Amino acid sequence: MKKTLIAAAAIATMATTAQADIKVGILHSLSGTLAISETTLKDTIMVLIEEQNAKGGLLGEKLVPVVVDPASDWPLFAEKARELITVQDVDVIFGCWTSVSRKSVLPVLEELNGLLFYPVQYEGEESSKNVFYTGAAPNQQAIPATDYYLEELGVEKFALLGTDYVYPRTTNKILEQYLKDKDIPAEDIFVNYTPFGHSDWSKIVSDVVALGADGKKVGVISTINGDANVGFYKELAAAGVSADDIPVVAFSVGEEELSGLDTTNLVGHLAAWNYFQSAESDANDDFIKAWKAKMGEDRVTNDPMEAHFIGFNMWVEAVTKANTTDVDAVRKEMYGLTFPNLTGGMAEMLPNHHLSKPVLIGEIQADGQFDIISQTSEVPGDAWTDFLPESKPLKSDWLALGCGMYNTETNTCVQLKSNY
């Protein structure tokens, strides 16, 4: 599994032998409820591999994609991850979308010392030495979006609507506490969870509308995932709810999801990400041009794609510096790596396995793109939130402390697999 540069003398004696390959695992759902979001991420890694091979590959070897379909089935993610590492002998995995799929894979990665690059915003409260989290932590998406509601839109009541799994529940736990710390009464916070693929939104939308019966401004924070978003936004439109009436800020709806929707009645609603296709930079122009040239003019770009773009290129650089694909050696070379993001700044891989990323808030336009109405400079990702008392003393530092869950009050490294 571990590849190194072949010594010059060996090249001479092995000139006629077949070239070895570096295998890249791609663990994204190509069927099921999450295919709407994950299929394009498979395509992204395929394009990045093709581009890298056109540059000569890596360590003198060809990159070979190994694609599996976990089919939006959480236990199957673990099974496919094990297959990728033990049967296919991959050197790295790019994949997962939901946190429940990542948490399903995590014990396999830690048992077999595999390496995963996870490209999606998530709830934080985790730091494994076997995962690099290239999507947003709550302080890079959920908290800034809530601040925008409070400070810019004057929202006084909050509807926290999510799909029923770990990411929405943990994120909303953080947001509930954050809102209470901001003096929002508990009775002004409405929380609701629905299963994956949920389609009947009439009662929930009615409850959200009723929340504002006293005249207070209501805002929806959405952690709804997958194709359930289609029904949710359709019901909002059917109920005559506009962004002016009750704005929705989504954490899992981007350009890819909107490309399958009639956005006529969604104009003005919001999303919070670290990247939008509409970002203005030379790097983004080049990225979009290359993507559309490969995939077609109708294919859009989105935030998790940028996360894979950054993560893949950092992995290539780390492998090059380590002169091997050995997981432990590559991990050591990842810390402190920088790579230009697509919004004009510079992403840096931190010792807690998270990136520094800007926070962008975009307003949905009629063409399915976003008008960027707010953008920050790079914000360091925080593995453990400051807004939950049990997490506030925790710190992740795999470089100096060799620990992803270090308690700064007891000065001890906590190794709780249940947290993973």
PDB file of N, CA, C and O in Angstrom, residues 374-415:
ATOM      1  N   SER A 374     -22.319  38.749   2.137  1.00  0.00           N
ATOM      2  CA  SER A 374     -21.438  38.889   3.296  1.00  0.00           C
ATOM      3  C   SER A 374     -20.268  37.935   3.130  1.00  0.00           C
ATOM      4  O   SER A 374     -20.459  36.787   2.721  1.00  0.00           O
ATOM      5  N   GLN A 375     -19.060  38.410   3.436  1.00  0.00           N
ATOM      6  CA  GLN A 375     -17.879  37.553   3.354  1.00  0.00           C
ATOM      7  C   GLN A 375     -16.849  38.011   4.372  1.00  0.00           C
ATOM      8  O   GLN A 375     -16.565  39.200   4.497  1.00  0.00           O
ATOM      9  N   THR A 376     -16.286  37.048   5.095  1.00  0.00           N
ATOM     10  CA  THR A 376     -15.264  37.350   6.090  1.00  0.00           C
ATOM     11  C   THR A 376     -13.889  36.958   5.541  1.00  0.00           C
ATOM     12  O   THR A 376     -13.775  36.327   4.490  1.00  0.00           O
ATOM     13  N   SER A 377     -12.858  37.322   6.264  1.00  0.00           N
ATOM     14  CA  SER A 377     -11.526  36.786   5.989  1.00  0.00           C
ATOM     15  C   SER A 377     -11.487  35.348   6.527  1.00  0.00           C
ATOM     16  O   SER A 377     -12.464  34.856   7.094  1.00  0.00           O
ATOM     17  N   GLU A 378     -10.355  34.677   6.370  1.00  0.00           N
ATOM     18  CA  GLU A 378     -10.257  33.284   6.793  1.00  0.00           C
ATOM     19  C   GLU A 378     -10.465  33.125   8.306  1.00  0.00           C
ATOM     20  O   GLU A 378      -9.869  33.844   9.096  1.00  0.00           O
ATOM     21  N   VAL A 379     -11.330  32.181   8.653  1.00  0.00           N
ATOM     22  CA  VAL A 379     -11.642  31.861  10.049  1.00  0.00           C
ATOM     23  C   VAL A 379     -11.090  30.467  10.350  1.00  0.00           C
ATOM     24  O   VAL A 379     -11.396  29.515   9.635  1.00  0.00           O
ATOM     25  N   PRO A 380     -10.275  30.314  11.391  1.00  0.00           N
ATOM     26  CA  PRO A 380      -9.748  28.976  11.724  1.00  0.00           C
ATOM     27  C   PRO A 380     -10.865  28.049  12.199  1.00  0.00           C
ATOM     28  O   PRO A 380     -11.664  28.412  13.061  1.00  0.00           O
ATOM     29  N   GLY A 381     -10.926  26.848  11.637  1.00  0.00           N
ATOM     30  CA  GLY A 381     -11.938  25.884  12.054  1.00  0.00           C
ATOM     31  C   GLY A 381     -11.690  25.407  13.475  1.00  0.00           C
ATOM     32  O   GLY A 381     -10.556  25.125  13.857  1.00  0.00           O
ATOM     33  N   ASP A 382     -12.758  25.300  14.263  1.00  0.00           N
ATOM     34  CA  ASP A 382     -12.663  24.896  15.671  1.00  0.00           C
ATOM     35  C   ASP A 382     -13.290  23.516  15.840  1.00  0.00           C
ATOM     36  O   ASP A 382     -14.483  23.332  15.598  1.00  0.00           O
ATOM     37  N   ALA A 383     -12.499  22.530  16.228  1.00  0.00           N
ATOM     38  CA  ALA A 383     -13.011  21.169  16.379  1.00  0.00           C
ATOM     39  C   ALA A 383     -14.021  21.068  17.522  1.00  0.00           C
ATOM     40  O   ALA A 383     -14.981  20.298  17.443  1.00  0.00           O
ATOM     41  N   TRP A 384     -13.782  21.838  18.588  1.00  0.00           N
ATOM     42  CA  TRP A 384     -14.638  21.774  19.776  1.00  0.00           C
ATOM     43  C   TRP A 384     -15.218  23.154  20.039  1.00  0.00           C
ATOM     44  O   TRP A 384     -14.498  24.124  20.178  1.00  0.00           O
ATOM     45  N   THR A 385     -16.548  23.229  20.122  1.00  0.00           N
ATOM     46  CA  THR A 385     -17.208  24.523  20.251  1.00  0.00           C
ATOM     47  C   THR A 385     -16.962  25.162  21.615  1.00  0.00           C
ATOM     48  O   THR A 385     -16.789  24.471  22.625  1.00  0.00           O
ATOM     49  N   ASP A 386     -16.952  26.464  21.628  1.00  0.00           N
ATOM     50  CA  ASP A 386     -16.846  27.215  22.887  1.00  0.00           C
ATOM     51  C   ASP A 386     -18.209  27.420  23.537  1.00  0.00           C
ATOM     52  O   ASP A 386     -18.288  27.975  24.634  1.00  0.00           O
ATOM     53  N   PHE A 387     -19.292  26.984  22.878  1.00  0.00           N
ATOM     54  CA  PHE A 387     -20.639  27.322  23.340  1.00  0.00           C
ATOM     55  C   PHE A 387     -21.361  26.193  24.062  1.00  0.00           C
ATOM     56  O   PHE A 387     -22.517  26.348  24.436  1.00  0.00           O
ATOM     57  N   LEU A 388     -20.675  25.071  24.261  1.00  0.00           N
ATOM     58  CA  LEU A 388     -21.203  24.007  25.111  1.00  0.00           C
ATOM     59  C   LEU A 388     -20.227  23.822  26.265  1.00  0.00           C
ATOM     60  O   LEU A 388     -19.023  23.674  26.040  1.00  0.00           O
ATOM     61  N   PRO A 389     -20.709  23.824  27.496  1.00  0.00           N
ATOM     62  CA  PRO A 389     -19.801  23.765  28.656  1.00  0.00           C
ATOM     63  C   PRO A 389     -18.910  22.532  28.660  1.00  0.00           C
ATOM     64  O   PRO A 389     -17.750  22.596  29.087  1.00  0.00           O
ATOM     65  N   GLU A 390     -19.420  21.405  28.167  1.00  0.00           N
ATOM     66  CA  GLU A 390     -18.616  20.184  28.174  1.00  0.00           C
ATOM     67  C   GLU A 390     -17.512  20.211  27.109  1.00  0.00           C
ATOM     68  O   GLU A 390     -16.537  19.459  27.191  1.00  0.00           O
ATOM     69  N   SER A 391     -17.665  21.079  26.113  1.00  0.00           N
ATOM     70  CA  SER A 391     -16.684  21.146  25.021  1.00  0.00           C
ATOM     71  C   SER A 391     -15.705  22.308  25.153  1.00  0.00           C
ATOM     72  O   SER A 391     -14.612  22.253  24.582  1.00  0.00           O
ATOM     73  N   LYS A 392     -16.092  23.322  25.894  1.00  0.00           N
ATOM     74  CA  LYS A 392     -15.268  24.528  25.975  1.00  0.00           C
ATOM     75  C   LYS A 392     -13.829  24.272  26.414  1.00  0.00           C
ATOM     76  O   LYS A 392     -12.889  24.872  25.867  1.00  0.00           O
ATOM     77  N   PRO A 393     -13.573  23.374  27.376  1.00  0.00           N
ATOM     78  CA  PRO A 393     -12.179  23.150  27.788  1.00  0.00           C
ATOM     79  C   PRO A 393     -11.387  22.241  26.854  1.00  0.00           C
ATOM     80  O   PRO A 393     -10.192  22.027  27.071  1.00  0.00           O
ATOM     81  N   LEU A 394     -12.030  21.708  25.819  1.00  0.00           N
ATOM     82  CA  LEU A 394     -11.367  20.736  24.955  1.00  0.00           C
ATOM     83  C   LEU A 394     -10.608  21.408  23.816  1.00  0.00           C
ATOM     84  O   LEU A 394     -11.034  22.433  23.283  1.00  0.00           O
ATOM     85  N   LYS A 395      -9.499  20.804  23.444  1.00  0.00           N
ATOM     86  CA  LYS A 395      -8.642  21.328  22.396  1.00  0.00           C
ATOM     87  C   LYS A 395      -8.119  20.172  21.554  1.00  0.00           C
ATOM     88  O   LYS A 395      -7.831  19.099  22.074  1.00  0.00           O
ATOM     89  N   SER A 396      -7.993  20.412  20.264  1.00  0.00           N
ATOM     90  CA  SER A 396      -7.391  19.416  19.380  1.00  0.00           C
ATOM     91  C   SER A 396      -6.082  19.966  18.838  1.00  0.00           C
ATOM     92  O   SER A 396      -6.044  21.052  18.280  1.00  0.00           O
ATOM     93  N   ASP A 397      -5.017  19.209  19.012  1.00  0.00           N
ATOM     94  CA  ASP A 397      -3.714  19.578  18.454  1.00  0.00           C
ATOM     95  C   ASP A 397      -2.915  18.296  18.236  1.00  0.00           C
ATOM     96  O   ASP A 397      -2.285  17.778  19.153  1.00  0.00           O
ATOM     97  N   TRP A 398      -2.950  17.802  17.013  1.00  0.00           N
ATOM     98  CA  TRP A 398      -2.266  16.553  16.701  1.00  0.00           C
ATOM     99  C   TRP A 398      -0.772  16.756  16.485  1.00  0.00           C
ATOM    100  O   TRP A 398      -0.011  15.793  16.478  1.00  0.00           O
ATOM    101  N   LEU A 399      -0.346  17.997  16.328  1.00  0.00           N
ATOM    102  CA  LEU A 399       1.074  18.268  16.094  1.00  0.00           C
ATOM    103  C   LEU A 399       1.846  18.388  17.404  1.00  0.00           C
ATOM    104  O   LEU A 399       2.782  17.633  17.667  1.00  0.00           O
ATOM    105  N   ALA A 400       1.435  19.328  18.278  1.00  0.00           N
ATOM    106  CA  ALA A 400       2.167  19.580  19.520  1.00  0.00           C
ATOM    107  C   ALA A 400       1.760  18.629  20.648  1.00  0.00           C
ATOM    108  O   ALA A 400       2.590  18.207  21.453  1.00  0.00           O
ATOM    109  N   LEU A 401       0.466  18.281  20.696  1.00  0.00           N
ATOM    110  CA  LEU A 401      -0.048  17.474  21.805  1.00  0.00           C
ATOM    111  C   LEU A 401      -0.296  16.022  21.423  1.00  0.00           C
ATOM    112  O   LEU A 401      -0.452  15.168  22.297  1.00  0.00           O
ATOM    113  N   GLY A 402      -0.371  15.748  20.127  1.00  0.00           N
ATOM    114  CA  GLY A 402      -0.668  14.378  19.693  1.00  0.00           C
ATOM    115  C   GLY A 402      -2.015  13.908  20.173  1.00  0.00           C
ATOM    116  O   GLY A 402      -2.224  12.725  20.454  1.00  0.00           O
ATOM    117  N   CYS A 403      -2.974  14.831  20.256  1.00  0.00           N
ATOM    118  CA  CYS A 403      -4.276  14.518  20.844  1.00  0.00           C
ATOM    119  C   CYS A 403      -5.365  15.331  20.158  1.00  0.00           C
ATOM    120  O   CYS A 403      -5.186  16.521  19.895  1.00  0.00           O
ATOM    121  N   GLY A 404      -6.494  14.698  19.888  1.00  0.00           N
ATOM    122  CA  GLY A 404      -7.619  15.395  19.285  1.00  0.00           C
ATOM    123  C   GLY A 404      -8.660  15.832  20.286  1.00  0.00           C
ATOM    124  O   GLY A 404      -9.626  16.512  19.932  1.00  0.00           O
ATOM    125  N   MET A 405      -8.468  15.437  21.556  1.00  0.00           N
ATOM    126  CA  MET A 405      -9.464  15.751  22.592  1.00  0.00           C
ATOM    127  C   MET A 405      -8.724  15.989  23.905  1.00  0.00           C
ATOM    128  O   MET A 405      -8.798  15.212  24.843  1.00  0.00           O
ATOM    129  N   TYR A 406      -8.001  17.112  23.943  1.00  0.00           N
ATOM    130  CA  TYR A 406      -7.166  17.440  25.099  1.00  0.00           C
ATOM    131  C   TYR A 406      -7.935  18.368  26.024  1.00  0.00           C
ATOM    132  O   TYR A 406      -8.441  19.423  25.620  1.00  0.00           O
ATOM    133  N   ASN A 407      -8.036  17.968  27.293  1.00  0.00           N
ATOM    134  CA  ASN A 407      -8.742  18.774  28.279  1.00  0.00           C
ATOM    135  C   ASN A 407      -7.775  19.769  28.907  1.00  0.00           C
ATOM    136  O   ASN A 407      -6.838  19.381  29.612  1.00  0.00           O
ATOM    137  N   THR A 408      -7.981  21.055  28.642  1.00  0.00           N
ATOM    138  CA  THR A 408      -7.068  22.090  29.113  1.00  0.00           C
ATOM    139  C   THR A 408      -7.214  22.377  30.599  1.00  0.00           C
ATOM    140  O   THR A 408      -6.366  23.054  31.180  1.00  0.00           O
ATOM    141  N   GLU A 409      -8.270  21.866  31.231  1.00  0.00           N
ATOM    142  CA  GLU A 409      -8.443  22.057  32.675  1.00  0.00           C
ATOM    143  C   GLU A 409      -7.711  20.974  33.460  1.00  0.00           C
ATOM    144  O   GLU A 409      -7.153  21.233  34.528  1.00  0.00           O
ATOM    145  N   THR A 410      -7.736  19.751  32.933  1.00  0.00           N
ATOM    146  CA  THR A 410      -7.074  18.637  33.626  1.00  0.00           C
ATOM    147  C   THR A 410      -5.717  18.298  33.014  1.00  0.00           C
ATOM    148  O   THR A 410      -4.980  17.481  33.566  1.00  0.00           O
ATOM    149  N   ASN A 411      -5.420  18.958  31.876  1.00  0.00           N
ATOM    150  CA  ASN A 411      -4.172  18.688  31.151  1.00  0.00           C
ATOM    151  C   ASN A 411      -3.997  17.202  30.845  1.00  0.00           C
ATOM    152  O   ASN A 411      -2.934  16.615  31.032  1.00  0.00           O
ATOM    153  N   THR A 412      -5.089  16.606  30.366  1.00  0.00           N
ATOM    154  CA  THR A 412      -5.065  15.187  29.999  1.00  0.00           C
ATOM    155  C   THR A 412      -5.659  15.006  28.609  1.00  0.00           C
ATOM    156  O   THR A 412      -6.525  15.785  28.171  1.00  0.00           O
ATOM    157  N   CYS A 413      -5.190  13.975  27.932  1.00  0.00           N
ATOM    158  CA  CYS A 413      -5.738  13.615  26.622  1.00  0.00           C
ATOM    159  C   CYS A 413      -6.830  12.586  26.828  1.00  0.00           C
ATOM    160  O   CYS A 413      -6.584  11.506  27.376  1.00  0.00           O
ATOM    161  N   VAL A 414      -8.032  12.931  26.424  1.00  0.00           N
ATOM    162  CA  VAL A 414      -9.164  12.027  26.577  1.00  0.00           C
ATOM    163  C   VAL A 414      -9.302  11.207  25.306  1.00  0.00           C
ATOM    164  O   VAL A 414      -9.324  11.749  24.208  1.00  0.00           O
ATOM    165  N   GLN A 415      -9.359   9.916  25.442  1.00  0.00           N
ATOM    166  CA  GLN A 415      -9.531   9.034  24.294  1.00  0.00           C
ATOM    167  C   GLN A 415     -10.866   8.310  24.431  1.00  0.00           C
ATOM    168  O   GLN A 415     -10.939   7.221  24.968  1.00  0.00           O
TER     169      GLN A 415
END
